Short mmCIF file of C-alpha atoms in Angstrom, two decimals:
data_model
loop_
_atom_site.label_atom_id
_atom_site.label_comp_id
_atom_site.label_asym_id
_atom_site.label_seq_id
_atom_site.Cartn_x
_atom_site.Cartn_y
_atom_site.Cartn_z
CA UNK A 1 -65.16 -19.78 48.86
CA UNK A 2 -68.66 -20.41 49.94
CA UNK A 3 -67.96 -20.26 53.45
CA UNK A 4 -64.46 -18.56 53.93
CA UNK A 5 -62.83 -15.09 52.73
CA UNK A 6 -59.76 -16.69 50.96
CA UNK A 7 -56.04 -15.15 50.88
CA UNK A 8 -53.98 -17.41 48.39
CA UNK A 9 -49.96 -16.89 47.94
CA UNK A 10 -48.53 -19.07 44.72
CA UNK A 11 -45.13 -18.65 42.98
CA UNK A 12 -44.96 -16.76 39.87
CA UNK A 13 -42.21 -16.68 37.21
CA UNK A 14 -39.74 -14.30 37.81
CA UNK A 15 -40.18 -12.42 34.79
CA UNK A 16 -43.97 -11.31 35.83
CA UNK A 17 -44.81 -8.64 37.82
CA UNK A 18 -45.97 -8.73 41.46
CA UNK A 19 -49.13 -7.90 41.59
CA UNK A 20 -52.68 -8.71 43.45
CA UNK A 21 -55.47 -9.89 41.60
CA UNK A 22 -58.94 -9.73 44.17
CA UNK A 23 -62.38 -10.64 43.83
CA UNK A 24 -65.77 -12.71 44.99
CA UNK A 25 -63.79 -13.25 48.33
CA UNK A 26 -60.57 -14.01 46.88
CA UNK A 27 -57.23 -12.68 46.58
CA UNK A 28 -54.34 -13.69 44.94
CA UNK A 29 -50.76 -12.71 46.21
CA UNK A 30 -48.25 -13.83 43.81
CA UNK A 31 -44.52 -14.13 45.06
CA UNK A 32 -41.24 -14.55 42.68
CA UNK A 33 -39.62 -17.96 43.01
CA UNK A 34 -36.13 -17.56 43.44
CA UNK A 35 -33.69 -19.91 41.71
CA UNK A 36 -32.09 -22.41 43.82
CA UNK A 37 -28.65 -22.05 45.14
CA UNK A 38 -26.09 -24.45 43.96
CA UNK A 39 -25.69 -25.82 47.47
CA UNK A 40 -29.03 -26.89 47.37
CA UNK A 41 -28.04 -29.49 44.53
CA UNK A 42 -25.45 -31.38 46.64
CA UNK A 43 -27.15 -33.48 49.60
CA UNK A 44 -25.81 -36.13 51.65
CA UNK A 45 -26.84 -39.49 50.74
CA UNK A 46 -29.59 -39.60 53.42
CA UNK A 47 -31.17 -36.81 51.83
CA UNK A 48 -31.72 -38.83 48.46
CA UNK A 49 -35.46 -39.39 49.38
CA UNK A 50 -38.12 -37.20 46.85
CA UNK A 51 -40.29 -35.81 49.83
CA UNK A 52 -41.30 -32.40 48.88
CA UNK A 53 -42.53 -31.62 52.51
CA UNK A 54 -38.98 -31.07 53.30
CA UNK A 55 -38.70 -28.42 50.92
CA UNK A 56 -37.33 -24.86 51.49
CA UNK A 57 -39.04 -21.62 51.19
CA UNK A 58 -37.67 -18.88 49.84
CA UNK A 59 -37.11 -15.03 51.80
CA UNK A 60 -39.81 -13.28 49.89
CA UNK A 61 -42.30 -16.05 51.02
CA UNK A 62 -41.92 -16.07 54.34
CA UNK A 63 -41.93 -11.83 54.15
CA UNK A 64 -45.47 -12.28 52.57
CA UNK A 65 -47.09 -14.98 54.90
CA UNK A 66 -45.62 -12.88 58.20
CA UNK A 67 -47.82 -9.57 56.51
CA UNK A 68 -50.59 -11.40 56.02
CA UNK A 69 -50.87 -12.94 59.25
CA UNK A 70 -49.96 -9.61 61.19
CA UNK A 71 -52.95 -8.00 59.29
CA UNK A 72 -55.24 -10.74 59.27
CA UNK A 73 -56.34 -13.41 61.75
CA UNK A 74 -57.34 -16.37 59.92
CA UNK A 75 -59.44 -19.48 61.43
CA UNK A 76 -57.63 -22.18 59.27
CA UNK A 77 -54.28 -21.92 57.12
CA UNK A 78 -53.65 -24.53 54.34
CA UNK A 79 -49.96 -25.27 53.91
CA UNK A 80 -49.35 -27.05 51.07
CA UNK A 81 -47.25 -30.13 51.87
CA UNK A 82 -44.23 -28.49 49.24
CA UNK A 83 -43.76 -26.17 51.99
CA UNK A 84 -45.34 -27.97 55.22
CA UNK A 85 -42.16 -28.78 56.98
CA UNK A 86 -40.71 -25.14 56.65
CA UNK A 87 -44.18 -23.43 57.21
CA UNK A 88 -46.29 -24.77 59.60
CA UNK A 89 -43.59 -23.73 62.84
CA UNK A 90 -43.95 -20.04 61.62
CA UNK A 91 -47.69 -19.91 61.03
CA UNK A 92 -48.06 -22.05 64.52
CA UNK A 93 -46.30 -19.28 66.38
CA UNK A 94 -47.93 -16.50 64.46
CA UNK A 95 -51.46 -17.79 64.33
CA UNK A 96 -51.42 -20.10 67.55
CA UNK A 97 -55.10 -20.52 67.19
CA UNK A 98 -55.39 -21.53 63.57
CA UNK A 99 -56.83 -25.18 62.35
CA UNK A 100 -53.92 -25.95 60.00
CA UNK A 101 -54.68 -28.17 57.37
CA UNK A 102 -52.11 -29.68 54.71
CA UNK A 103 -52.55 -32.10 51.67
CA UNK A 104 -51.05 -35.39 52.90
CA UNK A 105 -49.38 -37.96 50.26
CA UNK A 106 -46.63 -40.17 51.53
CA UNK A 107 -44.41 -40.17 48.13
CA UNK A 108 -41.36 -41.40 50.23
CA UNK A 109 -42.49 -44.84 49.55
CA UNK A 110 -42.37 -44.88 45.63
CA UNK A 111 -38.60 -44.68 45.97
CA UNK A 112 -38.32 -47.12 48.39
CA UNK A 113 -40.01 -49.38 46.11
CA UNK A 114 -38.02 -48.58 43.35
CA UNK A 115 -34.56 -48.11 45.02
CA UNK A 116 -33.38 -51.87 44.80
CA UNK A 117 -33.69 -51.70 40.45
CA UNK A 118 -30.27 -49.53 39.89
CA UNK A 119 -26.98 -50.26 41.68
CA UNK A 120 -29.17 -52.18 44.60
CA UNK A 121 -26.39 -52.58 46.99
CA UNK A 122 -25.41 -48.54 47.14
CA UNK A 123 -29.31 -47.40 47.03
CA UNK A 124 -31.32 -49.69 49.30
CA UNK A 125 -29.74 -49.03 52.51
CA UNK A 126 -30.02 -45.47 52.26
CA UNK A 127 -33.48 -46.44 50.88
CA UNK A 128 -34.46 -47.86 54.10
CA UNK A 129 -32.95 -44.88 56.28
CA UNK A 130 -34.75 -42.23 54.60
CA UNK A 131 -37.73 -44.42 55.11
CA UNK A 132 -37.62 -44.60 58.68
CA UNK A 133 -36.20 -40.43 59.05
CA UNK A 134 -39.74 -40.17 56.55
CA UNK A 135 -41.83 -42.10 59.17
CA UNK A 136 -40.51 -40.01 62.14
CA UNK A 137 -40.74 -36.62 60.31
CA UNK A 138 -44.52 -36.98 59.31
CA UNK A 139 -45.33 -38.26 63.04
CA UNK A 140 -44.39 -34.41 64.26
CA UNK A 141 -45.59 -32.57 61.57
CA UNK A 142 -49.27 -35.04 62.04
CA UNK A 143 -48.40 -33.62 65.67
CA UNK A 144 -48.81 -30.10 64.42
CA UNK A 145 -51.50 -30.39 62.17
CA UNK A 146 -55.41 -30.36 63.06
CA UNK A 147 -56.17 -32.11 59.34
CA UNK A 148 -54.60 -34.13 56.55
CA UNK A 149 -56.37 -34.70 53.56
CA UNK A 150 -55.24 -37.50 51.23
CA UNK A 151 -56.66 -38.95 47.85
CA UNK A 152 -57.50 -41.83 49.02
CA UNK A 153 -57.99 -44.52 51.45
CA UNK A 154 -54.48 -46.51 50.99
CA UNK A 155 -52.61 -43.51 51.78
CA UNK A 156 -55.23 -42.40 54.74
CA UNK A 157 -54.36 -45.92 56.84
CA UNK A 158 -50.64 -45.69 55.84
CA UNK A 159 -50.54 -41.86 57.79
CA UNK A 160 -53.44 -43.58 60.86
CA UNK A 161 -50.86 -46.25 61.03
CA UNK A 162 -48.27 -43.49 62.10
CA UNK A 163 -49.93 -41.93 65.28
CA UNK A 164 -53.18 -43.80 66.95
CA UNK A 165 -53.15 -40.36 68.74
CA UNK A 166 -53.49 -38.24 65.45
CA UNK A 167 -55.38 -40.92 63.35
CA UNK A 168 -58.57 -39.07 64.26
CA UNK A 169 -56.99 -36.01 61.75
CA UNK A 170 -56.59 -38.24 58.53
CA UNK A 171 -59.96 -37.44 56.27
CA UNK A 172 -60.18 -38.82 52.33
CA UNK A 173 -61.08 -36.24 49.91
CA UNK A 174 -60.90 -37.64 46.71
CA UNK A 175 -60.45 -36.06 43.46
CA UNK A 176 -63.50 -34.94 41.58
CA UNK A 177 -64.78 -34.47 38.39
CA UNK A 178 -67.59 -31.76 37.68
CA UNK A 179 -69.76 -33.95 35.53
CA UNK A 180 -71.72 -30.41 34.08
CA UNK A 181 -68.28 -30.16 31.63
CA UNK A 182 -69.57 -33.16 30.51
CA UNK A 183 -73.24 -32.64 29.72
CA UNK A 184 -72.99 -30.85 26.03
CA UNK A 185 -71.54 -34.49 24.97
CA UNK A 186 -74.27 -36.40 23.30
CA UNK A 187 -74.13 -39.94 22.70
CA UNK A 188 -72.50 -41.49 19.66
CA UNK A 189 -71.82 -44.87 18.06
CA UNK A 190 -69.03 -46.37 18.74
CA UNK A 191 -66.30 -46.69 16.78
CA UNK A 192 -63.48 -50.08 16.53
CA UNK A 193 -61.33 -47.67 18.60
CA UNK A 194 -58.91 -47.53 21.79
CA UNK A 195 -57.51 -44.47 23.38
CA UNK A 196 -54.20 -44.24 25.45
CA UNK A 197 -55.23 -41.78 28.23
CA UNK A 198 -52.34 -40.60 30.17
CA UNK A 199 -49.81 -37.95 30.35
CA UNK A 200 -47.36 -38.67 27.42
CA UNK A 201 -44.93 -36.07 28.22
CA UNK A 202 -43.50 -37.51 30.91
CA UNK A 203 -40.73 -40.44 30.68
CA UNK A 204 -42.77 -42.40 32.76
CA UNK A 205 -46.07 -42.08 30.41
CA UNK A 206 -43.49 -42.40 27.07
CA UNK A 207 -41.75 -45.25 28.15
CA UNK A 208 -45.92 -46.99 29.19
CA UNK A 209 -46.41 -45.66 25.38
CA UNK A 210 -43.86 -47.25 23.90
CA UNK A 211 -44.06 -50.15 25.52
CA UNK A 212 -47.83 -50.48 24.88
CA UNK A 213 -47.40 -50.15 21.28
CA UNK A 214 -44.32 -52.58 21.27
CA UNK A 215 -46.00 -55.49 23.75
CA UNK A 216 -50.10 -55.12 23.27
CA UNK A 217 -50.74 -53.25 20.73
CA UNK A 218 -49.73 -56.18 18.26
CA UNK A 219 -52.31 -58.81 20.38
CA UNK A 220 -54.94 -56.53 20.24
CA UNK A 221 -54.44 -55.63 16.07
CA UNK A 222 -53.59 -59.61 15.61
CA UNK A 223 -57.98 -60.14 16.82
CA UNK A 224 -59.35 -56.57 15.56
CA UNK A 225 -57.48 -55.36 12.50
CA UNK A 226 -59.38 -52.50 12.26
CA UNK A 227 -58.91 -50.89 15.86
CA UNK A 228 -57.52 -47.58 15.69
CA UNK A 229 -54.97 -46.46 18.36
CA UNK A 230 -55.88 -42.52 19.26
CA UNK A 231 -53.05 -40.55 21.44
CA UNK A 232 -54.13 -37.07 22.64
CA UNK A 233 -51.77 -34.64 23.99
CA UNK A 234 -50.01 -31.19 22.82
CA UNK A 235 -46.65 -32.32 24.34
CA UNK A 236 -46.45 -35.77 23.21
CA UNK A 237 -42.75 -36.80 22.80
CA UNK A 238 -41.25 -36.93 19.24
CA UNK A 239 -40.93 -40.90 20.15
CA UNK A 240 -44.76 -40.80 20.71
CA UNK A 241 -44.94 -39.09 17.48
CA UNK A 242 -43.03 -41.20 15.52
CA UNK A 243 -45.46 -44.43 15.99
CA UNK A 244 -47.91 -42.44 14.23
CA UNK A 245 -45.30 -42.26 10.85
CA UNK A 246 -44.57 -45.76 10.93
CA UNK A 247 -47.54 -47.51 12.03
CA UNK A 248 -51.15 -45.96 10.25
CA UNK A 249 -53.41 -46.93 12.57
CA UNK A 250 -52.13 -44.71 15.36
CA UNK A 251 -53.40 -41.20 15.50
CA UNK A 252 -51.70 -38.53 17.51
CA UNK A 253 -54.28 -35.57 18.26
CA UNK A 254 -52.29 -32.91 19.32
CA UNK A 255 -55.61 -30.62 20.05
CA UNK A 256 -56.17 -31.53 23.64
CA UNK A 257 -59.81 -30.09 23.25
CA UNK A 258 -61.10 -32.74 21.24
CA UNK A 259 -59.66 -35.15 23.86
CA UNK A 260 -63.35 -35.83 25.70
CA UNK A 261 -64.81 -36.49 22.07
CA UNK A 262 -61.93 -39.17 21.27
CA UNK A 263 -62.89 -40.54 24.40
CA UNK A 264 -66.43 -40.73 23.59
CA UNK A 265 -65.99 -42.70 20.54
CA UNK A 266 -63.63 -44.99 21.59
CA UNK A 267 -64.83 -48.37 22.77
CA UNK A 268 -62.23 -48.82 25.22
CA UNK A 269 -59.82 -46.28 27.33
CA UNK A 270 -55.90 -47.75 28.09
CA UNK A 271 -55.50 -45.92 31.11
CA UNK A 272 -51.69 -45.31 32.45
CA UNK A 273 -50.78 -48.96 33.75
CA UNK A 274 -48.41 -47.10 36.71
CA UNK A 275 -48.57 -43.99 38.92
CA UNK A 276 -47.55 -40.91 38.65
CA UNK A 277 -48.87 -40.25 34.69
CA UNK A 278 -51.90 -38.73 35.77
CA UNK A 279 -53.90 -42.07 35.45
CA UNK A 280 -56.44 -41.14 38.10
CA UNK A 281 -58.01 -38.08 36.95
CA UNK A 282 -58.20 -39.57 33.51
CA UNK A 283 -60.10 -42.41 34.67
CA UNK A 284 -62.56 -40.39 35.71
CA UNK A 285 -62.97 -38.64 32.87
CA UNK A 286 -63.58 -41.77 30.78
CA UNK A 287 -65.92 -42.97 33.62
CA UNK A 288 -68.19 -39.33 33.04
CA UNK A 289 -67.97 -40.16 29.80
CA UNK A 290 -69.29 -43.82 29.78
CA UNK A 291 -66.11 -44.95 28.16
CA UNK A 292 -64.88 -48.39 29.85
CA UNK A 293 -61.34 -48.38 31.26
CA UNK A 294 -58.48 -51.19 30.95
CA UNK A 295 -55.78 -50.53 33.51
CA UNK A 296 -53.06 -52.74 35.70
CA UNK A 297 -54.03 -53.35 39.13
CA UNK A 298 -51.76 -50.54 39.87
CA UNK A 299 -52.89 -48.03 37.66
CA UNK A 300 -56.19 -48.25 39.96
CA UNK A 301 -55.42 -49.14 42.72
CA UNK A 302 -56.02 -45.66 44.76
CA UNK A 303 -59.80 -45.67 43.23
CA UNK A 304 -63.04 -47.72 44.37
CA UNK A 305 -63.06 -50.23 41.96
CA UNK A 306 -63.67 -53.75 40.73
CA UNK A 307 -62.68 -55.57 38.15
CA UNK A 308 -65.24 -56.75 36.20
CA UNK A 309 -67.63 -54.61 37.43
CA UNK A 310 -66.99 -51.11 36.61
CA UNK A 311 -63.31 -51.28 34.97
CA UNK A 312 -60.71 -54.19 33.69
CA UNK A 313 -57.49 -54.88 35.32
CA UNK A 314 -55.16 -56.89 34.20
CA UNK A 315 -51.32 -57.32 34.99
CA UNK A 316 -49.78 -58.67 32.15
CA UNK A 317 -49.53 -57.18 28.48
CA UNK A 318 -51.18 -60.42 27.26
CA UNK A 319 -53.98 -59.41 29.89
CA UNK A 320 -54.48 -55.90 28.95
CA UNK A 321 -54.66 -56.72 25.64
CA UNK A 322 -57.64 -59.62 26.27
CA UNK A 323 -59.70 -57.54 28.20
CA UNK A 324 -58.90 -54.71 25.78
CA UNK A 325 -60.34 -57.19 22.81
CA UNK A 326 -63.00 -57.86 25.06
CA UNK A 327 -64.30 -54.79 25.45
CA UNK A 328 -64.27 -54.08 21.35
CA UNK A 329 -65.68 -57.43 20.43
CA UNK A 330 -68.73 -57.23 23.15
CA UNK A 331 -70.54 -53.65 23.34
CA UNK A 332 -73.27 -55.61 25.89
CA UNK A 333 -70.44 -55.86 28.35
CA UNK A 334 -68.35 -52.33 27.39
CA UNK A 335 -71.94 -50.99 28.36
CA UNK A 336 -72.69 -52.78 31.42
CA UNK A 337 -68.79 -51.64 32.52
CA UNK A 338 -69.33 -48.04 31.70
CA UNK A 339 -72.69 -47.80 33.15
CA UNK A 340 -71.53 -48.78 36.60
CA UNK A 341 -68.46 -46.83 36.67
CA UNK A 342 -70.55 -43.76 35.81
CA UNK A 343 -72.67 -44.75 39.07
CA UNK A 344 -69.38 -44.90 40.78
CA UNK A 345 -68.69 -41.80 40.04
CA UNK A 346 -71.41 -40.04 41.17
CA UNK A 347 -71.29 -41.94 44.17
CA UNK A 348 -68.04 -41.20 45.14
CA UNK A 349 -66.00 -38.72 42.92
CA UNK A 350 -68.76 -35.69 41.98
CA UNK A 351 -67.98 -32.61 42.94
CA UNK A 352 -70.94 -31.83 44.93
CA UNK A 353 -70.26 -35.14 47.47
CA UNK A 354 -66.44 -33.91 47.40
CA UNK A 355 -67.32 -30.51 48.04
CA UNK A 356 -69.78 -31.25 50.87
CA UNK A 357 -67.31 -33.73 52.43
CA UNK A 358 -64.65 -30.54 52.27
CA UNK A 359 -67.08 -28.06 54.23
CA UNK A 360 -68.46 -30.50 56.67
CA UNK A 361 -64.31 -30.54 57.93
CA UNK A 362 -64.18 -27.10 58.23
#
């Protein structure tokens, strides 16, 4: 918004009105989401993949981008990549001058990963195929595309690994965190305290819940038995908040507001130990915070980081729970961790190098 007038079209739910909400060189065109047919639900087995570029668009949305493109000429469209394979053919013809720039994040290979654990011998194959449809489907639409934008540097060499020819269009912009939400905290003593930082509402972050409680938890109470086990989240599942009934020592906040100041007292942050939980951006908080982070390899693995330096990693549950124990037993070292993840951070994930990064491409 600093350098661009901005027109942005999002969904809406269908019970809200249509309407268009401008100002300080933005406006907002909001477009009902139609439900999806029935036929949509029943793919062919080579269509099992979860890549949401492949998406479809509904009527009204294509009605609204071909009026704003007839009225306006824009210099440079982002497409989503929800919508990227059913857009960017339409805004290419309409706007044949336009620098079209998409969000790039190759989720094709999560399943692929994954697709051996359940009836192996039915999912694999079809596994592999939707892989290599994947790999030939994002070479056309790098093709069409002047940038891609990923998160971060693994999946910016997987997408330059595609196209030598279009590598030169792959650009990291990582996510941020605007550390001035963060300057009203003052410093406090630390408290004998852990906090499990991740998105708790999904199956993915219960099951790392209840599994952290069942497998570490116990090693980490068995050295400190007064560590105190916060969870902070307004949708927790009723498994999450069962732990808190049964076991005292576990705390369930369920006012999300007060999540920065839990993780201000705490001595240590648990951060998700897999993807997809939001582990990332709560790093990152912790790290503004100067609250060190225990993770898995995996949980981190899409950030700059070290272990040892500016977070833990550990693979195991008997490793998380040692560094964890490390961390509450030795403030000199929970300091040293914290302080160079906070220089990390400004390094790298500020908003002001993100957001100068972002207009330098542009």
């Amino acid at each position: 918004m600093e350098r661009f007038d901005i027109d942005l079209i999002e969904f809406c739910e269908c019970e809200r009105e249509r309407v268009a909400d401008s100002g300080h060189a933005l406006t907002v065109h909001r477009v009902e989401q139609a439900a999806a047919p029935r036929s949509a639900l029943l793919r062919p087995l080579d269509k099992l993949r979860s890549i949401a570029a492949f998406e479809d668009i509904s009527k009204d949305l294509r009605t609204e981008i071909r009026q704003l493109c007839s009225r306006d000429t824009y210099s440079h469209v982002f497409i989503s990549r929800r919508f990227l394979n059913n857009c960017i053919d339409m805004i290419s013809s309409l706007l044949p001058e336009a620098v079209i720039i998409t969000d790039a994040h190759r989720t094709w290979r999560k399943a692929a990963e994954k697709g051996g654990t359940v009836r192996r011998k039915i999912k694999y194959p079809y596994h592999k195929l939707n892989e290599i449809k994947a790999r030939r489907d994002e070479r056309k639409l790098m093709n069409k595309t002047g940038l891609l934008l990923t998160a971060n540097e693994r999946d910016a060499l997987s997408f330059k690994a595609l196209s030598f020819a279009d590598a030169s269009k792959v650009h990291v912009v990582p996510p941020f965190v605007d550390l001035q939400q963060y300057q009203h905290y003052e410093p406090v003593c630390k408290e004998n305290g852990i906090m499990l930082h991740w998105d708790m509402h999904k199956v993915q972050g219960r099951n790392a819940a209840l599994l952290f409680h069942e497998k570490v938890y116990p090693l980490i109470r068995a050295e400190v038995p007064d560590v105190q086990c916060y969870i902070v989240g307004s949708a927790v599942d009723s498994t999450i908040m069962a732990l808190s009934k049964t076991d005292s020592s576990v705390k369930i906040i369920e006012d999300t507001s007060l999540a920065g100041e839990y993780i201000r007292r705490a001595k240590a942050v648990i951060a998700c130990p897999d993807e997809g939980c939001g582990g990332q951006k709560k790093i990152l908080e912790a790290w503004a915070l100067r609250t060190p982070v225990v993770t898995s390899p995996r949980g981190a693995e899409a950030l700059i980081c070290e272990n040892g330096r500016n977070i833990l990693l550990a693979g195991t549950a008997r490793g998380i729970a040692e560094q964890t124990v490390m961390l509450l037993q030795t403030p000199e070292l929970a300091s040293l961790i914290s302080d160079r993840a906070y220089r990390t951070l400004l390094n790298h994930y500020e908003v002001k190098n993100v957001k100068a990064k972002v207009l330098s491409l542009v």
